[in-house]
Coordinates of N, CA, C and O in Angstrom, one line a residue:
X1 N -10.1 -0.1 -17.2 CA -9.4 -1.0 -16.2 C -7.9 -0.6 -16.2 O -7.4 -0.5 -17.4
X2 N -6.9 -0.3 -15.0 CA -5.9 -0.1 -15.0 C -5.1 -1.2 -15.7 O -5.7 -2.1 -16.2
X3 N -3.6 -1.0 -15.8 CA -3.1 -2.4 -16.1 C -1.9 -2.6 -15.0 O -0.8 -2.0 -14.7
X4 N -2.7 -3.9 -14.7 CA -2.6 -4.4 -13.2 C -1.8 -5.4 -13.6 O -1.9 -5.9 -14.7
X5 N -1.2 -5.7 -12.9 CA 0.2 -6.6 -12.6 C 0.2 -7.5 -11.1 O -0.1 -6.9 -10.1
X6 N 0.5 -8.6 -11.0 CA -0.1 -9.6 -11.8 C -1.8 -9.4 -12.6 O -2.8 -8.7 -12.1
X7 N -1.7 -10.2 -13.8 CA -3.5 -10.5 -14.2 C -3.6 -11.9 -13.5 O -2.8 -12.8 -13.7
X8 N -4.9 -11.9 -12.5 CA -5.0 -13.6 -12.2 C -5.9 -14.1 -12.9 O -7.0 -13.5 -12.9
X9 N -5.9 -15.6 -13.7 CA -6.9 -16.3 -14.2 C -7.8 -16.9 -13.0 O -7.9 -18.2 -12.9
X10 N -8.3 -16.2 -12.2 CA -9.4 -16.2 -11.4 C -8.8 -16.9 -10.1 O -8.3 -16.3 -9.2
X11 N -9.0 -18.7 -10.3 CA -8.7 -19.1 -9.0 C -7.4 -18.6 -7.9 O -7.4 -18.7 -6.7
X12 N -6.3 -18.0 -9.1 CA -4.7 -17.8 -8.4 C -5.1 -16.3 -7.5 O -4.5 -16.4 -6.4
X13 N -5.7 -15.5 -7.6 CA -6.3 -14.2 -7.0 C -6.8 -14.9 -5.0 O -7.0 -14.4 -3.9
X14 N -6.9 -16.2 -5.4 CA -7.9 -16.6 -4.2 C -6.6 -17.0 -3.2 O -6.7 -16.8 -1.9
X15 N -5.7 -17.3 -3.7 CA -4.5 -17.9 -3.2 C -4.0 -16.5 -2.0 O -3.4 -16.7 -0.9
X16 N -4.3 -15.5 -2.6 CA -4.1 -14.1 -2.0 C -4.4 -13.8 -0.6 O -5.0 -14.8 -0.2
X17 N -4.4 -13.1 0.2 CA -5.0 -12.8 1.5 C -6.4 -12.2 1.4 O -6.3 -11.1 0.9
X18 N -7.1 -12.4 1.5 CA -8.6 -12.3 1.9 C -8.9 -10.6 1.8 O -9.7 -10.1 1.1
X19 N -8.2 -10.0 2.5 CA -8.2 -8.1 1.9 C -7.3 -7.5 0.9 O -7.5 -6.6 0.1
X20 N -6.3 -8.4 1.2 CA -6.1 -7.8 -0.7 C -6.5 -8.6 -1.9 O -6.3 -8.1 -3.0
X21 N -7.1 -9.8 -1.8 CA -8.5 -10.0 -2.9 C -9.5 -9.0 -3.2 O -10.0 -8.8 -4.3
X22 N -9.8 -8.4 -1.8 CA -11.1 -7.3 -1.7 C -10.5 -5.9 -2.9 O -11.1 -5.4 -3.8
X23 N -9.0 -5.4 -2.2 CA -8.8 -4.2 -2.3 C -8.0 -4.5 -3.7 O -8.1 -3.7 -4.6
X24 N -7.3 -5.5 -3.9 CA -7.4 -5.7 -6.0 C -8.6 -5.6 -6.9 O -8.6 -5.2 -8.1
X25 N -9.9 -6.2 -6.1 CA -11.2 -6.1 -7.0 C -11.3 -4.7 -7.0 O -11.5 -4.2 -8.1
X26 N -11.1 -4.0 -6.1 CA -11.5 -2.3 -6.2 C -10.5 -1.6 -7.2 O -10.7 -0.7 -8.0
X27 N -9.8 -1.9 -7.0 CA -8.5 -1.2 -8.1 C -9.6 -1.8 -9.1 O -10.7 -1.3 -9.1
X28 N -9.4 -2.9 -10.1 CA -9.7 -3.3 -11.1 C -10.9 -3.3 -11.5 O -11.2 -3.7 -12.6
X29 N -12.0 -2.5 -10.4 CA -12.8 -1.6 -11.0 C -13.0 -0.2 -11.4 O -13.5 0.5 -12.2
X30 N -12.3 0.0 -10.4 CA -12.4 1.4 -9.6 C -11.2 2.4 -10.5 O -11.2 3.6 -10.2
X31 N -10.5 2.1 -11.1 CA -9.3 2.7 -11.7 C -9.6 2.4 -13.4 O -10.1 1.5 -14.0
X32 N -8.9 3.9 -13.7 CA -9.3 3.8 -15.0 C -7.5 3.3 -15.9 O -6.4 3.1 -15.4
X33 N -7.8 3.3 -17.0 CA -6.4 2.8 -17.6 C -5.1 3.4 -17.6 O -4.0 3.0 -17.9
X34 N -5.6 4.4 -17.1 CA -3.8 5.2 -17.1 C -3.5 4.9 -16.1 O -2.4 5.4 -15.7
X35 N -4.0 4.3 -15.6 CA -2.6 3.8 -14.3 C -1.7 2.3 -14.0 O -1.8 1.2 -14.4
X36 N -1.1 2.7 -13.6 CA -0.2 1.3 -13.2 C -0.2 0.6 -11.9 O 0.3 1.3 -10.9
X37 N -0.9 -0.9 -11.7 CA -0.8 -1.1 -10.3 C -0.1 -2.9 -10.6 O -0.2 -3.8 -11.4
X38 N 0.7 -2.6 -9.4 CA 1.3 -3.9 -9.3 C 0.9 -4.5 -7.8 O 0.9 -3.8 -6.7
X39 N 0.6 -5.7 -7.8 CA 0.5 -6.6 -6.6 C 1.3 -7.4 -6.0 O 1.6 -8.4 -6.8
X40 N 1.7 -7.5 -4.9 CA 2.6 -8.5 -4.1 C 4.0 -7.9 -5.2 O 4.7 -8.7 -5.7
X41 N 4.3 -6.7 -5.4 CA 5.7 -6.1 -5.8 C 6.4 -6.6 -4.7 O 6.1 -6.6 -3.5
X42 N 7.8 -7.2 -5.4 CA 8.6 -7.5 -4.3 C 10.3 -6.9 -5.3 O 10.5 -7.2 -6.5
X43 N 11.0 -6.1 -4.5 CA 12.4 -5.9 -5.2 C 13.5 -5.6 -4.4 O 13.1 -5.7 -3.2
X44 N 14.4 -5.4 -4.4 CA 15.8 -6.3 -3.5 C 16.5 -4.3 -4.0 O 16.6 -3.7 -5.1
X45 N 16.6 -4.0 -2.6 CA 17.3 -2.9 -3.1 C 18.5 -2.7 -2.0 O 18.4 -3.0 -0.8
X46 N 20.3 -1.8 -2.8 CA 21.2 -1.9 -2.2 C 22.0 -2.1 -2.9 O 21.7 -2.5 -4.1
X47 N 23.7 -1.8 -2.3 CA 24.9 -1.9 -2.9 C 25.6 -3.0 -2.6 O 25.7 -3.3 -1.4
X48 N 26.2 -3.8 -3.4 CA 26.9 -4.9 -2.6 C 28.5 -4.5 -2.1 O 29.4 -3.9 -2.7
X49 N 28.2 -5.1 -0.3 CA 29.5 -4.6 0.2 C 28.8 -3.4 1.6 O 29.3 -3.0 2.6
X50 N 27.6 -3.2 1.1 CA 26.6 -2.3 2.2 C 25.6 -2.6 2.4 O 25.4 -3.8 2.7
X51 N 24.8 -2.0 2.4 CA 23.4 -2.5 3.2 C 22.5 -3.2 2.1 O 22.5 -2.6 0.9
X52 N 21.6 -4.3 2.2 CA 21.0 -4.8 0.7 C 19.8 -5.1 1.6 O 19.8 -6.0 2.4
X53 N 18.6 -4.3 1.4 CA 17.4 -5.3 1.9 C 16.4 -5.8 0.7 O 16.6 -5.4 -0.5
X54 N 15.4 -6.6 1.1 CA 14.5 -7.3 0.2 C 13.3 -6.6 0.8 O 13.0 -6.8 1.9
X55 N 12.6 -5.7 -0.2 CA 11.1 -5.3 0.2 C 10.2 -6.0 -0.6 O 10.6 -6.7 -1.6
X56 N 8.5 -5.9 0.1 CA 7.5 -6.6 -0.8 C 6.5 -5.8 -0.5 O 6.2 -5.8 0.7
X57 N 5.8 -5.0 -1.2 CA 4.9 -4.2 -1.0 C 3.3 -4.8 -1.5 O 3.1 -5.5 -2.5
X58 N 2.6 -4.6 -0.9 CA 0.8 -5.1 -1.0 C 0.4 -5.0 -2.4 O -0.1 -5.8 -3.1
X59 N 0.7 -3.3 -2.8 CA 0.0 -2.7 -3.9 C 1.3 -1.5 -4.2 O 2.1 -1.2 -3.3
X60 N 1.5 -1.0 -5.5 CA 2.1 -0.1 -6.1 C 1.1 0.3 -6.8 O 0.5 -0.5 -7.5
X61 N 0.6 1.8 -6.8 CA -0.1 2.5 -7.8 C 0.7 3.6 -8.4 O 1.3 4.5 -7.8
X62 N 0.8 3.2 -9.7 CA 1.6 4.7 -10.4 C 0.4 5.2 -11.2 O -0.2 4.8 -12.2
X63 N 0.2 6.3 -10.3 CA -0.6 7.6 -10.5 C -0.2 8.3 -12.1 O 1.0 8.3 -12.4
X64 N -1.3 9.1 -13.0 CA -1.1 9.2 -14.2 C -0.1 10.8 -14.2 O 0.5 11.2 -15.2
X65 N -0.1 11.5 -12.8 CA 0.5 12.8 -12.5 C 2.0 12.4 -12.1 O 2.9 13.2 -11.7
X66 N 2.0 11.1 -12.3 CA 3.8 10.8 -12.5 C 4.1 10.8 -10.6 O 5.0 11.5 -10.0
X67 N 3.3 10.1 -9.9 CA 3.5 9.8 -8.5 C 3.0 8.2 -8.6 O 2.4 7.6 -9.5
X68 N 3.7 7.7 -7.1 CA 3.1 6.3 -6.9 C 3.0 6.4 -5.2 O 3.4 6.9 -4.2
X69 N 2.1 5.6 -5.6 CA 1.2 5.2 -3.7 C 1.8 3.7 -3.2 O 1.0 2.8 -3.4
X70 N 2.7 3.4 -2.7 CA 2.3 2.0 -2.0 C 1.4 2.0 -0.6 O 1.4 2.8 0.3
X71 N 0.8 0.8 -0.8 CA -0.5 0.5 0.1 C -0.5 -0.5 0.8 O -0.5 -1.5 0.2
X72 N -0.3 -0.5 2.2 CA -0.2 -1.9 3.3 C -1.8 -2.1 3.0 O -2.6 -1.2 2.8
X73 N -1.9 -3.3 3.1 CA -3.3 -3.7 3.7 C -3.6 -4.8 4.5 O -3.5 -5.8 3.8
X74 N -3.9 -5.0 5.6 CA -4.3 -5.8 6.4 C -6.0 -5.9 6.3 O -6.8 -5.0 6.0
X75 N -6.0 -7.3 6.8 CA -7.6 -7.5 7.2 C -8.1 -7.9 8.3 O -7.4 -7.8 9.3
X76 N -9.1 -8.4 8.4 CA -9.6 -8.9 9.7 C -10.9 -8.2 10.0 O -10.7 -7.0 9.7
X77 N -11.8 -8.4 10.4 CA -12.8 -8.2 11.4 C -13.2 -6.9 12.4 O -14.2 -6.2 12.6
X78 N -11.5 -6.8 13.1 CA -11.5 -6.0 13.9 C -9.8 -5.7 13.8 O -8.9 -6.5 13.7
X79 N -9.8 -4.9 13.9 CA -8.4 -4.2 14.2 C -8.1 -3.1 15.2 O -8.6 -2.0 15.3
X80 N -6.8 -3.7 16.1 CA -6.4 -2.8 17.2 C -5.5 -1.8 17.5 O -6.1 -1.1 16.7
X81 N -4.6 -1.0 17.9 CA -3.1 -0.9 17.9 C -3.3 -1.0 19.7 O -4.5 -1.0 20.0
X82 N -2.6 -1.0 20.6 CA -2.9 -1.0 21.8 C -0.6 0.0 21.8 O 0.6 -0.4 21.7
X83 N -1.5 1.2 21.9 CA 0.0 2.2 21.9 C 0.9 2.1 22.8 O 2.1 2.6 22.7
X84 N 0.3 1.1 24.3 CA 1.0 1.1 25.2 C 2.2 0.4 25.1 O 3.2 0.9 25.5
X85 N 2.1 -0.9 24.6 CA 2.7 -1.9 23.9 C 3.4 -1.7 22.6 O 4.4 -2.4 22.3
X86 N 3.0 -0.9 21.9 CA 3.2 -0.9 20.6 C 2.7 -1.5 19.3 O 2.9 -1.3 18.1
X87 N 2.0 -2.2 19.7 CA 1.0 -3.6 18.7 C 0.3 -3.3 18.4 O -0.3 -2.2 18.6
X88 N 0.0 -4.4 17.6 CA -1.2 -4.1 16.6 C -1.9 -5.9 16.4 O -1.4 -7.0 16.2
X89 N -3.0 -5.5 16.5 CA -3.9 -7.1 16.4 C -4.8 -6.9 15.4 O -5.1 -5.8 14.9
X90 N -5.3 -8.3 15.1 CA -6.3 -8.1 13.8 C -7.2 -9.4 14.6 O -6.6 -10.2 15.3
X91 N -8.4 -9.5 14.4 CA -9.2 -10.6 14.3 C -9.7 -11.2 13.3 O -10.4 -10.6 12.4
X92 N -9.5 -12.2 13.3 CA -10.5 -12.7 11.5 C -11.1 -14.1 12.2 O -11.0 -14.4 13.4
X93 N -11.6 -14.8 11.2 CA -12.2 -16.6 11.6 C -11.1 -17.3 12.6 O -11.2 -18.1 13.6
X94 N -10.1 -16.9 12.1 CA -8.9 -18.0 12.8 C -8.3 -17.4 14.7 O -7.6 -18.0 15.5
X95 N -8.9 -15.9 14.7 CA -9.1 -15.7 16.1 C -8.3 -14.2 15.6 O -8.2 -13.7 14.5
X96 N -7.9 -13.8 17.1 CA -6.7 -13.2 17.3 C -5.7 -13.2 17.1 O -5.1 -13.9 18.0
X97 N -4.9 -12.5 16.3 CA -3.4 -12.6 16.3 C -2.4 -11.3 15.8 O -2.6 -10.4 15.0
X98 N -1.1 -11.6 16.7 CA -0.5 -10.0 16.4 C 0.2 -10.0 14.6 O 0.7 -10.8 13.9
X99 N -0.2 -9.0 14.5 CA 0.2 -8.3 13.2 C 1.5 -7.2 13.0 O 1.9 -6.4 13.9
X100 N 2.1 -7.1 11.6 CA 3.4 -6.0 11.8 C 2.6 -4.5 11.5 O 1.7 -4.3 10.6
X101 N 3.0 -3.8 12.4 CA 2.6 -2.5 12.3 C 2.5 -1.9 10.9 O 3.5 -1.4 10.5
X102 N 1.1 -1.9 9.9 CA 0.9 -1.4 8.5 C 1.4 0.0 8.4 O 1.6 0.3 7.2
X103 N 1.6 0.6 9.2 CA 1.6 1.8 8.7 C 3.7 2.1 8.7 O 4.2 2.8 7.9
X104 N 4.2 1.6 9.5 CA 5.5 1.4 9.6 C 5.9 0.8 7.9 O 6.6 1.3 6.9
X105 N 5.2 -0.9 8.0 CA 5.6 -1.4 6.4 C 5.4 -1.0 5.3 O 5.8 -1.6 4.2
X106 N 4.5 0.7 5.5 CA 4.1 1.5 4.4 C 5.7 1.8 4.2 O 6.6 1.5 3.4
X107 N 5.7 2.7 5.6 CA 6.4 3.6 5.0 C 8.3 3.3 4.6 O 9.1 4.0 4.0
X108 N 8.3 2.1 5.1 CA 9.6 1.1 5.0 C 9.2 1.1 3.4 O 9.9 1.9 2.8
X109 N 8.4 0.6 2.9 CA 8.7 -0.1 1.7 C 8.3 1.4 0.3 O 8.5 1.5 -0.9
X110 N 7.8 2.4 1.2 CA 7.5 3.9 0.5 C 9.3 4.4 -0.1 O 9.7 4.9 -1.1
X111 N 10.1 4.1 1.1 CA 11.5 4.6 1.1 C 12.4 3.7 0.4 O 13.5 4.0 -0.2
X112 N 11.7 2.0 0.3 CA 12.8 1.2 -0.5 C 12.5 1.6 -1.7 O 13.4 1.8 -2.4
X113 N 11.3 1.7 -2.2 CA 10.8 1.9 -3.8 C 11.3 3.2 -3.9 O 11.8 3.4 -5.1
X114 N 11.5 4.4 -3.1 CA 12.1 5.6 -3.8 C 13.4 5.6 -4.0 O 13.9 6.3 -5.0
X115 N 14.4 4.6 -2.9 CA 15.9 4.4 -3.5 C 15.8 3.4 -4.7 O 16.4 3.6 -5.7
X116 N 15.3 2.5 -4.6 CA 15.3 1.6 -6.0 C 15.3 2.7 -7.3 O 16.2 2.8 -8.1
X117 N 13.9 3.5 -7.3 CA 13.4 4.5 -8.6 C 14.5 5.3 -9.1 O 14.9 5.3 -10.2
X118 N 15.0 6.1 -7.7 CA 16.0 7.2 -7.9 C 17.0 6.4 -8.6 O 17.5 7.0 -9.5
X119 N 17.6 5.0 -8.4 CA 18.9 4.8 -8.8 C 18.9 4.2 -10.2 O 19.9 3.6 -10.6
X120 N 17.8 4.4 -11.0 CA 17.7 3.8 -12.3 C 16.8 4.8 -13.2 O 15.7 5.3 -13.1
X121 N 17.8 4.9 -14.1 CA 17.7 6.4 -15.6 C 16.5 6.1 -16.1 O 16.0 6.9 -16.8
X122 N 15.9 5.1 -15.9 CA 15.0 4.1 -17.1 C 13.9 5.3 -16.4 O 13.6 6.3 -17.1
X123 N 13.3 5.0 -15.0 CA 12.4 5.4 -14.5 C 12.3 7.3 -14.4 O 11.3 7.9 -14.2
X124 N 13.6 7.8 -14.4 CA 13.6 9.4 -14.9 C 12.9 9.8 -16.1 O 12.6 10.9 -15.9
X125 N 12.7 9.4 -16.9 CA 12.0 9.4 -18.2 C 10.7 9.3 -17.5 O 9.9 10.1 -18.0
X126 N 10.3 8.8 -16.9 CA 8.9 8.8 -16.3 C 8.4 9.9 -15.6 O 7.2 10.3 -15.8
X127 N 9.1 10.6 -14.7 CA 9.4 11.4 -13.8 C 9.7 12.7 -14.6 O 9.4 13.7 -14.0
X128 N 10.0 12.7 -15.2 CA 10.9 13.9 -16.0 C 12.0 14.5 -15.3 O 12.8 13.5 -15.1
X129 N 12.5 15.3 -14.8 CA 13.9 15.9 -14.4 C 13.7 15.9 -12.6 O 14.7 16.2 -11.9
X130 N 12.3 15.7 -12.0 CA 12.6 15.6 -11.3 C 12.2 14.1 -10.7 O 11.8 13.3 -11.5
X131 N 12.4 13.8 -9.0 CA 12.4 12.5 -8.7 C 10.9 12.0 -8.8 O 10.0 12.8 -9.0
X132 N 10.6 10.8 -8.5 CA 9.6 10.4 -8.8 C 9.2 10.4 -7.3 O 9.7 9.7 -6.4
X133 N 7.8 11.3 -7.1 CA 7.3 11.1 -5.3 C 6.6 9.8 -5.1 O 6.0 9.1 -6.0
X134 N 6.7 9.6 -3.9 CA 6.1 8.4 -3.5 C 5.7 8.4 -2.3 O 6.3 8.7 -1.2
X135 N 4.5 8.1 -2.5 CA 3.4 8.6 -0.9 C 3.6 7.0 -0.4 O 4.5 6.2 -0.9
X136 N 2.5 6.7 0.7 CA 2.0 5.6 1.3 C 0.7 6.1 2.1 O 0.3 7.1 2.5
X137 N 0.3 4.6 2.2 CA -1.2 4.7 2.9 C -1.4 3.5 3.1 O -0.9 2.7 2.3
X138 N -2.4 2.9 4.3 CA -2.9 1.6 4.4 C -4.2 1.8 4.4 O -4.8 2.8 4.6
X139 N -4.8 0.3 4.2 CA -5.9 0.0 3.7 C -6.7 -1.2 4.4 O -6.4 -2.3 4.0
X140 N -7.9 -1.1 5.6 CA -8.5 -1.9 6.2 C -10.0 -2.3 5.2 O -11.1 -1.8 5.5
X141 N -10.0 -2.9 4.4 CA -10.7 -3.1 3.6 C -12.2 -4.2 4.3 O -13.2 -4.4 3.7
X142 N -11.9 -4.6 5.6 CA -12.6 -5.2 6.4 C -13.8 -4.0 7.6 O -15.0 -4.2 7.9
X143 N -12.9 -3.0 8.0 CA -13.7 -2.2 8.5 C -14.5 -1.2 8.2 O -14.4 -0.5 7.2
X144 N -15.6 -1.0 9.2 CA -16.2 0.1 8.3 C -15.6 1.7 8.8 O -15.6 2.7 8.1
X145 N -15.1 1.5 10.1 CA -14.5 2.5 10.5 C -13.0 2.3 11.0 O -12.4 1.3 11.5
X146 N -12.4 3.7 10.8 CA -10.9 3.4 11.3 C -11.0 4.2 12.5 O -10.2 5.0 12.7
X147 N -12.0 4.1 13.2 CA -12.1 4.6 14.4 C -11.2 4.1 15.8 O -11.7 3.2 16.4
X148 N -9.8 4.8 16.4 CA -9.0 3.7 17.4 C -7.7 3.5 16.8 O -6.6 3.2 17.4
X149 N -7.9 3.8 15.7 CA -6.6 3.6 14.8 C -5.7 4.8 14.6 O -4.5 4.6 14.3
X150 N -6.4 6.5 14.8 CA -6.1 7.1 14.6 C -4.7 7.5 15.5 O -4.9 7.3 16.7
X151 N -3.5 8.1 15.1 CA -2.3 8.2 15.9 C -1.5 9.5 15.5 O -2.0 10.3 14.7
X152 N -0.4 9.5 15.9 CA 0.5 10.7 15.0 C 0.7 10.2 13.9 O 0.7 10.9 12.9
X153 N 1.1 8.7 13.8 CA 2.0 8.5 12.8 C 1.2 7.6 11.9 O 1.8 6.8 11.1
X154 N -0.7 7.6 12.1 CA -1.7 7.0 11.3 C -2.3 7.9 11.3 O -3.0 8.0 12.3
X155 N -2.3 8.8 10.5 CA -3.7 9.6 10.2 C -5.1 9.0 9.6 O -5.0 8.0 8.9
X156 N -6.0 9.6 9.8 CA -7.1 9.3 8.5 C -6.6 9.5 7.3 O -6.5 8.6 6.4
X157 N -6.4 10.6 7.1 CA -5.6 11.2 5.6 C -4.9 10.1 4.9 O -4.8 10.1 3.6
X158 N -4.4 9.3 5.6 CA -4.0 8.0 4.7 C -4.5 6.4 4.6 O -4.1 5.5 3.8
X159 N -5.5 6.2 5.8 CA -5.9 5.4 5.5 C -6.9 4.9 5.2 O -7.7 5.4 6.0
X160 N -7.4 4.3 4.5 CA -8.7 3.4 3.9 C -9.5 2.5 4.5 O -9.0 1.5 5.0
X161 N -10.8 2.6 4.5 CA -11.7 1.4 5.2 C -12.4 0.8 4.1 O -12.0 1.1 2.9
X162 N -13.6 -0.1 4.4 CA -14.8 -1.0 3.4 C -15.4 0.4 2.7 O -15.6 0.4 1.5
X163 N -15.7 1.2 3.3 CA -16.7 2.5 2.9 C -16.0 3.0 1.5 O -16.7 3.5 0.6
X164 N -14.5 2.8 1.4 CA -13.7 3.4 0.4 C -13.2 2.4 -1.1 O -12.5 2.9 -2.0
X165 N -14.0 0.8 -0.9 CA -13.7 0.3 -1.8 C -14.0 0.8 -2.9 O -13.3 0.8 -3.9
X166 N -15.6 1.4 -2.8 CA -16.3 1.8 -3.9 C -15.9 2.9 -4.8 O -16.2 3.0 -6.0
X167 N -15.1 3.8 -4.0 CA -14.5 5.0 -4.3 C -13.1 5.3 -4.6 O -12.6 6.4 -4.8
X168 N -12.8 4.1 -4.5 CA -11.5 4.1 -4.7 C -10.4 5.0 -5.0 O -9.6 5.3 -4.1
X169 N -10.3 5.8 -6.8 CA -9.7 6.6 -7.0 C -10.0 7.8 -6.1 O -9.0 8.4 -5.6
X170 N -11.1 8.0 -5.9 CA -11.6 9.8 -5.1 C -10.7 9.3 -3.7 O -10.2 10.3 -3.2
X171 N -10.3 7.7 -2.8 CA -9.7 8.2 -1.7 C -8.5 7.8 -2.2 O -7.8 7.8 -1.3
X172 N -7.7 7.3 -3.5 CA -6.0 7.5 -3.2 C -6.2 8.9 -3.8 O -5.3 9.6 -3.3
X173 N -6.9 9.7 -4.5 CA -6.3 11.1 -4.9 C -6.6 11.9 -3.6 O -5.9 12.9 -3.6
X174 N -7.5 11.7 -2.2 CA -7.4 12.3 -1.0 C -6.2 11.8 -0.5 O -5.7 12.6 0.3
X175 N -5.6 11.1 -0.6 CA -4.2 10.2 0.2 C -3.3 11.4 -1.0 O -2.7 12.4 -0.6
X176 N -3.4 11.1 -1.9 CA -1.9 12.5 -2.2 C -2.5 13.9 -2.0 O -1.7 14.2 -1.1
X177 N -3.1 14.6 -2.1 CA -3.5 15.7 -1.7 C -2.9 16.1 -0.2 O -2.5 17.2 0.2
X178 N -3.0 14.9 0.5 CA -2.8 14.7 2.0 C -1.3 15.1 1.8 O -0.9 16.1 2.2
X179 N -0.6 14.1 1.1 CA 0.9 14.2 0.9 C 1.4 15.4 0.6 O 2.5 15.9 0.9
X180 N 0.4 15.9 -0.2 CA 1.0 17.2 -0.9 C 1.3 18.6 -0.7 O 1.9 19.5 -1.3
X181 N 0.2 18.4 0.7 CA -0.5 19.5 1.5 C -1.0 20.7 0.6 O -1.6 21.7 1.1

């Protein structure tokens, strides 16, 4: 079992969104102990006097090859993007409703975790001399296909469906390979 951050004493896990309940059970089978995953990561990066934002990422995986993955995940039933518009919808019980583009909040919060990493010595020790990479990828843990989803700026290469819960590690190590070309 990795060591996962938060540990929930069961009921607090439920409090969570309905796909990342799904896609923490898969981590916390599906991963073995050398890794590091944190959930609902949230950290404030910036200088004061310049720019300061607050990111919160789904999932943080630190990979045992000295990389980390952050992972949007949304759920729902059905999922859309309608490119003309720019949106993105999700369906679940509670109906229809618009959603922030996953694959954007990857890569927003992929760029805040690499200025946070870079600016603290603690985490070069982890990395060794050079910087610490950091991919992204989202994860529809409700679908069986990401069929529709596919774009320039969503490949398959990075994202995950239901088919991939079971397999977990084999599709984040296809998501860095992806990265790595």
């Amino acid at each position: 079992m990795p060591n996962l951050h938060p540990q929930y004493p069961g009921i607090e896990l439920d409090r969570a969104p309905h796909g990342e309940v799904k896609l923490y059970n898969a981590i916390k089978e599906g991963l073995g102990d050398s890794y590091l995953v944190f959930h609902a990561l949230t950290w404030i990066h910036g200088e004061a006097g310049k720019v300061v934002r607050d990111y919160e990422a789904d999932f943080v995986v630190f990979h045992p090859s000295k990389q980390a993955l952050v992972i949007e995940v949304k759920g729902g039933s059905s999922i859309r993007h309608d490119p003309h518009e720019d949106k993105w919808y999700s369906t679940n019980h509670k109906g229809k409703h618009n959603i922030k583009d996953p694959y954007r909040q990857a890569k927003r919060n992929k760029y805040g975790l690499r200025g946070y990493v870079s600016g603290r010595k603690e985490w070069h020790k982890h990395a060794g001399e050079r910087l610490l990479p950091v991919f992204y990828a989202t994860f529809f843990p409700d679908l069986d296909s990401i069929d529709g989803l596919e774009g320039p700026y969503s490949p398959a290469g990075i994202t995950g469906s239901r088919r991939d819960l079971e397999r977990f590690e084999s599709w984040m190590a296809s998501v860095i390979e992806f990265w790595e070309g």
